[in-house]
Coordinates of C-alpha atoms in Angstrom, one line a residue:
Chain A
M1028 CA 218.8 108.3 173.6
Y1029 CA 217.4 105.4 171.6
V1030 CA 215.2 103.9 174.4
V1031 CA 213.6 107.3 174.8
K1032 CA 211.5 106.9 171.7
R1033 CA 210.2 103.5 172.4
R1034 CA 209.4 104.4 176.0
K1035 CA 207.6 107.5 174.8
L1036 CA 205.4 105.4 172.5
V1037 CA 204.6 103.1 175.4
I1038 CA 203.7 106.0 177.6
L1039 CA 201.6 107.7 174.9
N1040 CA 199.7 104.5 174.2
S1041 CA 198.9 104.0 177.8
V1042 CA 197.8 107.6 178.3
F1043 CA 195.5 107.4 175.2
T1044 CA 194.1 104.0 176.3
V1045 CA 193.0 105.5 179.6
F1046 CA 191.7 108.5 177.9
L1047 CA 189.7 106.4 175.4
L1048 CA 188.3 104.2 178.2
V1049 CA 187.1 107.3 180.1
V1050 CA 185.5 108.9 177.1
A1051 CA 183.8 105.5 176.2
L1052 CA 182.5 105.1 179.8
L1053 CA 181.0 108.6 179.6
A1054 CA 179.6 108.0 176.2
I1055 CA 177.9 104.8 177.2
G1056 CA 176.0 106.6 179.9
V1057 CA 174.8 109.5 177.8
G1058 CA 171.4 109.4 176.1
P1059 CA 167.7 109.2 176.8
M1060 CA 168.3 106.4 179.2
S1061 CA 171.2 107.8 181.2
A1062 CA 173.6 106.1 183.5
T1063 CA 176.4 107.3 185.7
P1064 CA 179.9 105.9 184.9
M1065 CA 179.6 104.0 188.2
E1066 CA 176.4 102.4 187.1
V1067 CA 177.9 101.6 183.7
I1068 CA 180.8 99.9 185.4
S1069 CA 178.5 98.0 187.7
I1070 CA 176.4 96.8 184.7
L1071 CA 179.6 95.6 182.9
L1072 CA 181.0 93.9 186.0
E1073 CA 177.7 92.2 186.9
K1074 CA 178.2 90.1 183.8
I1075 CA 181.4 88.6 185.3
G1076 CA 180.0 88.2 188.7
F1077 CA 180.8 91.4 190.6
S1078 CA 178.1 93.6 191.9
L1079 CA 178.9 97.2 192.9
A1080 CA 176.1 99.7 192.6
Q1081 CA 172.4 99.5 192.0
F1082 CA 170.9 99.8 188.5
T1083 CA 167.6 99.1 186.8
A1084 CA 166.8 96.3 184.4
A1085 CA 165.9 98.8 181.7
Q1086 CA 169.3 100.5 182.1
E1087 CA 171.0 97.1 181.8
S1088 CA 169.1 96.2 178.7
V1089 CA 169.7 99.5 176.9
I1090 CA 173.4 99.6 177.8
L1091 CA 174.2 96.0 177.0
N1092 CA 172.2 95.6 173.8
I1093 CA 172.1 99.1 172.2
R1094 CA 174.8 101.4 173.6
L1095 CA 177.7 99.1 174.0
P1096 CA 177.7 97.7 170.4
R1097 CA 177.2 101.3 169.2
I1098 CA 180.1 102.6 171.3
L1099 CA 182.4 99.8 170.1
A1100 CA 181.4 100.4 166.5
A1101 CA 182.3 104.1 167.0
V1102 CA 185.7 103.2 168.4
L1103 CA 186.3 100.7 165.6
V1104 CA 185.2 102.9 162.7
G1105 CA 187.1 105.9 164.1
A1106 CA 190.2 103.8 164.5
S1107 CA 189.8 102.3 161.1
L1108 CA 189.3 105.5 159.2
S1109 CA 192.1 107.4 160.8
S1110 CA 194.7 104.7 160.7
S1111 CA 193.8 104.0 157.1
G1112 CA 194.0 107.7 156.3
A1113 CA 197.5 107.9 157.9
A1114 CA 198.7 104.9 156.0
L1115 CA 197.3 106.1 152.6
Q1116 CA 198.7 109.6 153.1
G1117 CA 202.1 107.9 153.7
L1118 CA 201.7 105.6 150.7
F1119 CA 200.7 108.4 148.4
R1120 CA 203.2 110.8 150.0
N1121 CA 200.4 113.3 149.9
P1122 CA 198.8 114.8 152.9
L1123 CA 195.5 115.5 151.1
V1124 CA 194.5 111.9 150.7
D1125 CA 191.7 110.4 152.6
P1126 CA 190.5 106.8 152.6
G1127 CA 187.6 107.6 150.4
L1128 CA 190.0 108.5 147.6
I1129 CA 190.7 105.0 146.3
G1130 CA 187.0 104.4 145.7
I1131 CA 186.0 102.4 148.8
S1132 CA 183.4 104.7 150.2
S1133 CA 181.9 105.9 146.9
G1134 CA 181.8 102.3 145.5
A1135 CA 180.0 101.2 148.7
A1136 CA 177.6 104.1 148.5
L1137 CA 176.7 103.3 144.9
A1138 CA 176.1 99.7 145.7
V1139 CA 174.0 100.5 148.6
A1140 CA 172.0 103.1 146.7
S1141 CA 171.4 100.6 143.9
M1142 CA 170.2 98.1 146.4
I1143 CA 167.9 100.6 148.1
V1144 CA 166.3 101.6 144.8
F1145 CA 166.3 98.4 142.8
G1146 CA 166.6 95.7 145.5
R1147 CA 163.7 97.0 147.6
P1148 CA 161.5 93.9 147.1
L1149 CA 164.3 91.7 148.4
I1150 CA 164.9 93.9 151.4
D1151 CA 161.2 94.1 152.2
M1152 CA 161.0 90.3 152.1
L1153 CA 163.7 89.9 154.7
P1154 CA 163.2 90.7 158.4
E1155 CA 164.5 94.2 159.2
A1156 CA 167.8 93.1 160.8
M1157 CA 168.6 90.8 157.8
G1158 CA 167.9 93.7 155.5
L1159 CA 170.6 95.7 157.2
Y1160 CA 173.1 92.9 156.9
V1161 CA 172.3 92.5 153.2
L1162 CA 172.9 96.3 152.7
A1163 CA 176.2 96.1 154.7
G1164 CA 177.4 93.1 152.7
I1165 CA 176.5 94.8 149.4
G1166 CA 178.3 97.9 150.5
F1167 CA 181.4 96.0 151.4
L1168 CA 181.4 94.2 148.0
G1169 CA 180.7 97.5 146.2
G1170 CA 183.7 99.2 147.9
M1171 CA 186.0 96.3 147.1
L1172 CA 184.9 96.3 143.5
A1173 CA 185.4 100.0 143.0
T1174 CA 188.9 99.8 144.6
L1175 CA 189.8 96.8 142.4
I1176 CA 188.8 98.9 139.3
V1177 CA 190.9 101.8 140.5
I1178 CA 193.9 99.6 141.1
K1179 CA 193.5 97.9 137.7
I1180 CA 193.5 101.3 136.0
A1181 CA 196.6 102.4 137.9
N1182 CA 198.5 99.1 137.2
F1183 CA 201.2 99.5 134.7
S1184 CA 202.8 96.2 133.9
G1185 CA 202.8 95.0 137.5
R1186 CA 203.7 98.3 139.1
I1187 CA 201.1 100.5 140.7
L1188 CA 201.7 104.1 139.7
V1189 CA 200.7 106.2 142.7
S1190 CA 199.8 109.3 140.7
N1191 CA 197.6 107.2 138.4
L1192 CA 196.0 105.6 141.5
L1193 CA 195.0 109.0 142.7
L1194 CA 193.7 110.2 139.4
S1195 CA 191.7 107.0 138.7
G1196 CA 190.3 107.2 142.2
I1197 CA 189.0 110.7 141.5
A1198 CA 187.6 109.5 138.2
I1199 CA 185.8 106.5 139.7
Q1200 CA 184.5 108.8 142.5
A1201 CA 183.0 111.1 139.9
V1202 CA 181.4 108.2 138.1
T1203 CA 179.9 106.7 141.2
F1204 CA 178.6 110.0 142.4
A1205 CA 176.9 110.5 139.1
G1206 CA 175.4 107.0 139.5
I1207 CA 174.2 107.9 143.0
G1208 CA 172.7 111.1 141.7
L1209 CA 170.8 109.2 139.0
L1210 CA 169.5 106.8 141.6
Q1211 CA 168.4 109.6 143.8
F1212 CA 166.5 111.0 140.9
L1213 CA 164.9 107.7 140.2
G1214 CA 164.0 106.8 143.8
D1215 CA 160.9 107.8 145.7
D1216 CA 161.0 110.0 148.7
Q1217 CA 161.6 107.3 151.3
Q1218 CA 164.4 105.8 149.2
L1219 CA 165.9 109.2 148.8
R1220 CA 165.9 109.7 152.5
M1221 CA 167.5 106.3 153.0
I1222 CA 170.3 107.0 150.5
T1223 CA 171.0 110.4 152.0
F1224 CA 171.1 109.1 155.5
W1225 CA 173.4 106.3 154.5
M1226 CA 175.8 108.7 152.7
L1227 CA 176.0 111.0 155.6
G1228 CA 176.8 108.1 157.9
S1229 CA 175.3 106.9 161.1
L1230 CA 176.2 104.4 163.8
G1231 CA 172.5 103.8 164.7
G1232 CA 172.5 100.5 163.0
A1233 CA 175.3 98.9 165.0
M1234 CA 174.4 95.6 166.5
W1235 CA 176.5 93.0 168.4
S1236 CA 176.8 90.7 165.4
S1237 CA 177.9 93.4 162.9
T1238 CA 180.2 95.0 165.4
G1239 CA 181.8 91.6 166.0
V1240 CA 182.6 91.2 162.3
L1241 CA 183.7 94.8 162.1
G1242 CA 186.0 94.3 165.1
I1243 CA 187.7 91.3 163.7
L1244 CA 188.3 92.9 160.3
V1245 CA 189.5 96.3 161.7
M1246 CA 191.8 94.7 164.3
I1247 CA 193.5 92.4 161.8
S1248 CA 193.9 95.2 159.3
T1249 CA 195.1 97.7 161.8
I1250 CA 197.8 95.4 163.2
Y1251 CA 199.1 94.8 159.7
I1252 CA 199.0 98.5 158.9
I1253 CA 201.0 99.3 162.1
R1254 CA 203.5 96.7 161.2
D1255 CA 204.3 98.6 158.0
S1256 CA 205.0 101.9 159.8
K1257 CA 208.8 101.7 159.3
Q1258 CA 208.3 100.9 155.6
L1259 CA 206.0 103.9 155.2
N1260 CA 208.7 106.1 156.7
L1261 CA 211.2 105.0 154.0
L1262 CA 208.6 105.8 151.3
A1263 CA 208.8 109.5 152.4
L1264 CA 212.3 109.6 150.9
G1265 CA 210.9 108.7 147.5
E1266 CA 210.1 105.3 145.8
R1267 CA 213.5 104.8 144.3
E1268 CA 215.3 105.9 147.5
A1269 CA 213.2 103.5 149.5
S1270 CA 214.0 100.6 147.2
H1271 CA 217.7 101.4 147.6
L1272 CA 217.2 100.8 151.3
G1273 CA 215.9 97.3 150.7
L1274 CA 212.1 98.0 150.6
D1275 CA 210.0 96.1 148.1
I1276 CA 207.6 98.9 147.3
E1277 CA 205.2 97.1 145.1
R1278 CA 204.5 94.5 147.8
L1279 CA 204.1 97.3 150.3
K1280 CA 201.6 99.1 148.1
K1281 CA 199.6 96.0 147.6
R1282 CA 199.6 95.1 151.3
I1283 CA 198.6 98.6 152.4
I1284 CA 195.8 98.9 149.8
F1285 CA 194.5 95.4 150.7
F1286 CA 194.3 96.0 154.4
V1287 CA 193.0 99.6 154.1
T1288 CA 190.2 98.4 151.7
L1289 CA 189.3 95.6 154.1
S1290 CA 189.2 97.9 157.1
V1291 CA 187.5 100.9 155.5
G1292 CA 185.2 98.6 153.5
A1293 CA 184.0 97.0 156.8
S1294 CA 183.6 100.4 158.5
V1295 CA 181.7 102.0 155.7
S1296 CA 179.3 99.1 155.4
V1297 CA 178.4 99.4 159.1
S1298 CA 178.3 103.2 159.4
G1299 CA 177.9 104.6 155.9
S1300 CA 180.5 107.1 154.8
I1301 CA 181.8 109.4 157.5
G1302 CA 183.8 112.3 156.2
F1303 CA 186.9 114.1 157.4
I1304 CA 188.1 111.8 160.2
G1305 CA 190.5 110.0 157.9
L1306 CA 191.9 113.3 156.6
V1307 CA 192.1 115.4 159.7
V1308 CA 193.2 113.0 162.4
P1309 CA 196.6 112.1 160.8
H1310 CA 197.3 115.8 160.4
L1311 CA 196.4 116.5 164.0
V1312 CA 198.6 113.7 165.3
R1313 CA 201.5 114.7 163.0
L1314 CA 201.3 118.2 164.4
M1315 CA 201.5 116.9 167.9
F1316 CA 204.0 114.0 167.6
G1317 CA 205.8 114.4 164.3
A1318 CA 205.8 112.5 161.1
D1319 CA 207.3 109.2 162.2
H1320 CA 204.6 106.6 161.2
R1321 CA 205.6 104.4 164.2
F1322 CA 203.9 107.1 166.3
L1323 CA 201.5 108.5 163.7
I1324 CA 199.5 105.3 163.0
P1325 CA 199.0 103.9 166.5
I1326 CA 198.2 107.3 167.9
S1327 CA 195.8 108.1 165.0
V1328 CA 194.0 104.9 166.0
F1329 CA 193.3 106.4 169.5
V1330 CA 192.6 109.9 168.4
G1331 CA 190.2 108.8 165.6
A1332 CA 188.4 106.5 168.0
I1333 CA 188.0 109.3 170.6
L1334 CA 186.8 111.9 168.1
L1335 CA 184.3 109.6 166.6
L1336 CA 183.0 108.6 170.0
L1337 CA 182.5 112.3 170.9
S1338 CA 180.9 113.0 167.5
D1339 CA 178.5 110.1 167.9
M1340 CA 177.6 111.3 171.4
M1341 CA 176.7 114.7 169.9
A1342 CA 174.8 113.1 167.0
R1343 CA 172.7 111.2 169.5
T1344 CA 172.0 114.1 171.9
V1345 CA 171.9 117.4 170.1
V1346 CA 168.5 117.0 168.5
A1347 CA 167.2 114.2 170.8
P1348 CA 165.0 112.2 170.5
A1349 CA 165.9 112.5 166.8
E1350 CA 169.5 111.8 165.6
L1351 CA 171.8 113.8 163.3
P1352 CA 173.8 112.0 160.7
I1353 CA 177.3 111.7 162.2
G1354 CA 179.0 112.7 159.0
V1355 CA 177.3 116.1 159.3
I1356 CA 179.0 116.6 162.7
T1357 CA 182.4 115.3 161.7
S1358 CA 182.5 117.6 158.7
L1359 CA 180.9 120.6 160.5
I1360 CA 183.5 120.5 163.2
G1361 CA 186.3 119.0 161.2
G1362 CA 186.2 121.5 158.4
P1363 CA 186.6 124.8 160.4
F1364 CA 189.1 123.0 162.7
F1365 CA 191.2 122.1 159.7
I1366 CA 191.1 125.7 158.5
M1367 CA 192.2 126.8 161.9
L1368 CA 195.1 124.4 161.7
I1369 CA 196.1 125.8 158.3
L1370 CA 195.9 129.4 159.5
R1371 CA 197.9 128.8 162.7
N1372 CA 200.6 126.7 161.1
K1373 CA 201.1 127.8 157.6
K1374 CA 203.2 124.7 157.0
I1375 CA 201.5 121.7 158.4
F1376 CA 202.8 119.2 155.8
Chain B
M848 CA 233.8 94.2 142.7
I849 CA 231.0 95.4 140.4
Q850 CA 231.6 94.4 136.8
A851 CA 229.6 95.5 133.8
Q852 CA 230.3 94.4 130.2
N853 CA 228.6 95.7 127.1
I854 CA 225.7 97.4 128.8
S855 CA 223.1 99.0 126.5
Y856 CA 219.9 100.7 127.5
S857 CA 217.1 102.3 125.6
I858 CA 213.7 103.8 126.5
G859 CA 211.0 104.0 123.9
G860 CA 213.4 103.8 121.0
T861 CA 215.9 106.3 122.4
Q862 CA 219.3 104.8 122.9
I863 CA 220.7 106.1 126.2
L864 CA 223.6 103.8 126.9
T865 CA 225.6 102.0 124.1
D866 CA 228.0 99.2 124.7
I867 CA 229.5 100.3 128.0
S868 CA 232.0 98.3 130.0
V869 CA 233.2 99.4 133.4
R870 CA 234.2 98.0 136.7
L871 CA 234.3 99.3 140.2
C872 CA 236.5 97.8 142.8
A873 CA 236.0 98.1 146.5
G874 CA 238.4 100.8 147.9
E875 CA 238.6 102.9 144.8
F876 CA 237.0 106.2 143.9
V877 CA 235.7 106.4 140.3
A878 CA 234.3 109.7 139.0
V879 CA 232.1 110.0 135.9
L880 CA 232.2 113.2 133.9
G881 CA 230.2 114.2 130.8
S882 CA 227.8 116.8 129.5
N883 CA 224.1 117.0 130.4
G884 CA 222.2 114.0 128.9
A885 CA 225.4 111.9 128.3
G886 CA 223.9 109.0 130.2
K887 CA 225.8 109.4 133.5
T888 CA 222.8 108.9 135.8
T889 CA 221.5 105.9 133.7
L890 CA 224.9 104.3 134.0
L891 CA 224.9 104.9 137.7
K892 CA 221.4 103.4 138.1
S893 CA 222.5 100.4 136.0
L894 CA 225.5 99.7 138.1
A895 CA 223.5 100.2 141.3
G896 CA 221.1 97.4 140.2
E897 CA 218.2 99.8 139.9
L898 CA 217.7 99.3 136.1
T899 CA 218.1 96.1 134.2
P900 CA 219.9 97.0 130.9
E901 CA 220.9 94.6 128.2
A902 CA 224.4 93.4 129.1
S903 CA 226.7 90.4 128.5
C904 CA 227.7 90.7 132.2
L905 CA 226.4 92.8 135.0
Q906 CA 227.5 91.4 138.4
I907 CA 228.2 92.5 141.9
E908 CA 230.6 90.3 143.8
G909 CA 230.3 87.7 141.1
R910 CA 226.5 87.3 141.2
N911 CA 223.9 88.8 138.9
Y912 CA 221.7 91.5 140.5
S913 CA 218.7 89.2 140.1
Q914 CA 220.3 86.7 142.4
W915 CA 220.4 89.2 145.3
T916 CA 217.5 90.0 147.6
M917 CA 216.7 93.6 148.0
H918 CA 217.7 93.3 151.7
E919 CA 221.1 91.8 150.8
L920 CA 221.7 94.6 148.2
A921 CA 220.8 97.3 150.7
L922 CA 223.5 96.0 153.0
K923 CA 226.0 96.0 150.2
R924 CA 225.4 99.3 148.4
A925 CA 223.9 102.7 149.0
V926 CA 222.7 105.3 146.5
L927 CA 222.5 109.0 146.8
S928 CA 220.2 110.2 144.0
Q929 CA 219.5 113.7 142.8
N930 CA 216.2 113.7 144.6
I931 CA 216.8 115.0 148.1
D932 CA 213.3 116.1 149.0
V933 CA 211.3 114.3 151.7
S934 CA 207.6 114.3 152.1
F935 CA 206.2 115.2 155.5
R936 CA 208.0 117.0 158.3
F937 CA 210.5 114.5 159.5
Q938 CA 213.3 115.4 161.9
V939 CA 216.8 115.3 160.5
M940 CA 217.8 112.5 162.9
D941 CA 214.8 110.4 161.7
I942 CA 216.0 110.7 158.1
V943 CA 219.5 109.6 158.9
L944 CA 218.2 106.7 161.0
M945 CA 216.2 105.5 158.0
G946 CA 219.6 104.5 156.6
R947 CA 219.9 102.1 159.5
Y948 CA 216.5 100.4 159.1
V949 CA 218.0 97.7 157.0
H950 CA 220.2 96.8 160.0
S951 CA 217.6 96.9 162.8
H952 CA 214.4 95.1 163.6
G953 CA 211.7 97.1 165.2
Y954 CA 213.1 100.1 166.9
D955 CA 216.5 101.7 166.2
G956 CA 219.2 100.4 168.5
A957 CA 222.0 102.2 170.3
R958 CA 224.4 101.3 167.6
D959 CA 222.1 102.9 165.0
Y960 CA 222.0 106.2 166.9
E961 CA 225.8 106.0 167.3
V962 CA 226.3 105.5 163.5
A963 CA 223.7 108.2 162.6
E964 CA 225.4 110.7 164.8
L965 CA 228.9 109.9 163.5
A966 CA 227.6 110.2 159.9
L967 CA 226.0 113.6 160.7
R968 CA 229.3 114.8 162.2
H969 CA 231.3 113.8 159.2
T970 CA 229.0 115.6 156.8
D971 CA 229.0 118.7 159.1
A972 CA 225.3 118.4 159.7
Y973 CA 225.2 117.3 163.3
Q974 CA 224.1 120.8 164.4
F975 CA 220.8 120.3 162.5
K976 CA 220.0 116.9 164.0
D977 CA 216.8 118.0 165.8
R978 CA 215.6 120.3 163.0
I979 CA 212.7 119.6 160.7
F980 CA 214.4 118.4 157.4
N981 CA 212.1 120.4 155.1
T982 CA 213.2 123.7 156.8
L983 CA 216.9 123.2 155.8
S984 CA 218.5 124.8 152.8
G985 CA 219.4 122.8 149.6
G986 CA 223.0 122.3 150.6
E987 CA 222.1 121.3 154.1
K988 CA 219.6 118.8 152.9
Q989 CA 222.2 117.3 150.6
R990 CA 224.6 116.9 153.5
V991 CA 221.9 115.2 155.6
Q992 CA 221.0 112.9 152.8
L993 CA 224.6 112.0 152.4
A994 CA 224.8 111.2 156.1
R995 CA 221.8 108.8 155.6
V996 CA 223.5 107.0 152.7
L997 CA 226.7 106.7 154.6
A998 CA 224.9 105.4 157.7
Q999 CA 223.4 102.7 155.5
I1000 CA 226.8 101.1 154.7
W1001 CA 228.8 102.5 157.6
N1002 CA 230.0 99.1 159.0
S1003 CA 228.8 95.8 157.7
D1004 CA 228.4 92.9 160.0
E1005 CA 231.6 91.3 158.9
K1006 CA 234.6 93.5 159.5
N1007 CA 235.1 95.8 156.5
A1008 CA 233.4 93.6 153.9
A1009 CA 233.4 95.2 150.5
R1010 CA 230.6 97.8 150.0
Y1011 CA 229.7 100.3 147.3
L1012 CA 228.6 103.9 147.3
F1013 CA 226.8 105.5 144.4
L1014 CA 226.6 109.3 144.4
D1015 CA 224.8 111.3 141.7
E1016 CA 226.1 114.9 141.8
P1017 CA 226.5 114.9 145.6
T1018 CA 228.0 118.4 145.5
S1019 CA 225.5 120.2 143.3
S1020 CA 224.2 122.4 146.1
L1021 CA 227.3 122.7 148.2
D1022 CA 229.6 125.7 148.8
I1023 CA 233.3 125.2 148.1
E1024 CA 234.2 124.5 151.7
H1025 CA 231.7 121.7 151.9
Q1026 CA 232.5 120.4 148.4
Y1027 CA 236.1 119.8 149.4
G1028 CA 235.1 118.6 152.9
M1029 CA 232.7 116.1 151.6
M1030 CA 235.0 114.8 148.9
T1031 CA 237.9 114.4 151.4
F1032 CA 235.7 112.4 153.7
I1033 CA 234.3 110.2 150.9
K1034 CA 237.9 109.5 149.8
R1035 CA 238.7 108.5 153.3
F1036 CA 235.5 106.4 153.5
A1037 CA 236.5 104.6 150.3
K1038 CA 239.7 103.4 152.0
K1039 CA 237.6 101.3 154.3
N1040 CA 237.0 98.9 151.5
V1041 CA 234.2 100.9 149.8
G1042 CA 234.0 101.4 146.1
V1043 CA 232.7 104.9 145.3
F1044 CA 231.1 105.7 141.9
C1045 CA 230.4 109.4 141.7
V1046 CA 228.8 111.5 139.0
L1047 CA 230.4 115.0 139.0
H1048 CA 230.2 118.2 137.0
D1049 CA 233.3 119.8 138.4
V1050 CA 236.3 118.4 136.4
N1051 CA 238.8 119.8 138.9
L1052 CA 237.0 118.3 141.9
A1053 CA 237.1 114.9 140.1
A1054 CA 240.8 115.4 139.1
T1055 CA 241.6 116.2 142.8
F1056 CA 239.9 113.2 144.4
A1057 CA 239.2 110.4 141.9
D1058 CA 241.5 107.4 141.5
R1059 CA 240.0 106.8 138.1
I1060 CA 237.8 108.9 135.8
A1061 CA 235.4 107.9 133.1
L1062 CA 234.4 110.4 130.4
M1063 CA 231.0 109.9 128.8
K1064 CA 229.5 111.4 125.7
N1065 CA 226.2 110.4 123.9
G1066 CA 225.8 107.2 125.9
R1067 CA 229.3 105.9 125.3
I1068 CA 232.5 105.9 127.3
L1069 CA 234.9 108.2 125.5
A1070 CA 237.8 107.4 127.8
Q1071 CA 238.5 105.9 131.1
G1072 CA 241.5 105.2 133.2
P1073 CA 243.7 106.6 136.0
T1074 CA 243.0 110.3 136.6
E1075 CA 246.4 111.5 135.3
S1076 CA 245.9 109.8 132.0
V1077 CA 242.3 111.1 131.4
I1078 CA 242.7 114.7 132.4
Q1079 CA 244.1 115.7 128.9
S1080 CA 243.0 118.8 127.1
D1081 CA 242.0 116.9 123.9
L1082 CA 239.8 114.4 125.8
I1083 CA 238.1 117.1 127.9
E1084 CA 237.5 119.1 124.8
K1085 CA 235.9 116.1 123.0
T1086 CA 233.7 115.4 126.1
Y1087 CA 232.4 118.9 126.6
G1088 CA 233.0 120.6 123.3
I1089 CA 234.9 123.5 124.7
A1090 CA 238.6 124.3 124.6
V1091 CA 240.5 123.8 127.9
K1092 CA 244.0 124.2 129.1
V1093 CA 245.4 121.6 131.6
H1094 CA 247.8 122.9 134.2
R1095 CA 250.3 120.5 135.8
G1096 CA 253.2 121.3 137.9
K1097 CA 255.1 120.8 141.2
E1098 CA 253.3 123.7 142.8
F1099 CA 249.9 122.1 142.2
Q1100 CA 248.9 118.9 144.0
K1101 CA 246.8 117.6 141.0
P1102 CA 246.3 118.6 137.4
F1103 CA 243.5 121.2 136.9
I1104 CA 241.8 122.6 133.9
V1105 CA 240.9 126.1 132.9
P1106 CA 238.4 126.7 130.0
V1107 CA 239.8 128.8 127.1
Y1108 CA 237.2 131.3 125.8
E1109 CA 237.1 134.4 123.7
E1110 CA 237.3 137.7 125.6
V1111 CA 233.9 139.4 125.4

């Protein structure tokens, strides 16, 4: 009986890994410069000395320098948002929580909007790529700062009160959105467009260097979040009950918030804020595989990555050669899908 | 043994416990009775190491609570609180296995499943083991939660080391069959070197199963001692403020009380 669960997780992880690889392979080939999966594999293998099929130099260049970092960024951002969403829902014991709620995304958005409106001369001075880095860095710092404020407010003589965390998160979100609104009012047309585009999210800015940093931060955070799965299970019994079972709740809260902030902060600064993935994916996985966080979090990583890959593929192709903001797609599909889940299973929590 | 001397506890100027001294030995069943707001739950939390009241002595196995790690304590004592709700749709078996987390690293082992199943059988909840916990009735949830708490201290690593079980109104949602069934099992469980500290509302249930009873009123202990000596009509009347008659006799296994009230 007991081996069954562990084996089930291993099987599920393998199945989803294959599924993710297949979707990624398809996604790399889709776009104005298309390539068949076989060609994609050849291009990748060529790098380590195997040659299979023929491909053009232009294909190689586009796929290695533009598509591949973008696809990896989609996988990382999707994984980061959905695993963080699952962990935060567990921590708050509330299925309505999404990673934006503790201020990360809104803080990042406010910082980036301020930079776009007031820091324009600085960005213009730098080469274009550098400008993007500066924006990403500022976004990361802004997200961290907002979350730090939220935590400070919720801190009650050394204990983080979860209900206060939620409420102060909502308050900070309101304040930052007001700030962003003010900046949109102050900014010129081009700045307005930049802010809007950033807030709706896009993976268009993904480059090898930024994806590399994102990869390191997301992987470290996700490993630590997965390691806390059992502890999050205990928390479902209630905070007191979990502490009777030997869990140091305050340390768990701090750990989860730290790694979620790191992971989502990095994601948001690369892609802008992308809605709904962090909320919907954990629900979907819970519905399929139950509430045990030892399943929920790792599988959310895969499902989030796959869904964001597909959304990004749509964002790139639906109005080609232009691009839709990916946040529009995730919310446009995620919203009705979520409503359908609620209607079909009245009790999804 | 858990030993508490002169515990006092107050929140925001309201005195909840005043100068209480009690002890709980492994192997005995102690019931706590008292009216609503008498401080029973606060006393239970203090003895379980959850609160840190003022005290001249508050020790478990001769060491202050602060000298224990949370992990060590979790192996030593289990607590069934009044909150039996669980967030998210966990399976009943998952919930009971959570009681075993403190014993296992990584995944639950064969022994953990074995203990969880045994605990579920003894609380008459085995038939729900694959159900979603949130779909159970109140009494069924209570039985599953008890199974979880029992699984936590089922067998310690050393053979029958002393353990402690704190139960806060464990029978509040149970029918009479399950009330007596649960108490019988807990009494048997206590014999395996487990000290049971149980808050109850039913005086007769306490009189039937407890080795010792403590009566509480307004944050103080009114009387405590062997069950026979505490189940006295004057003491019960002082505790609850209603007149009662205590029946004893060869035809009854234990003393029991009947409230005396005016015919309406």
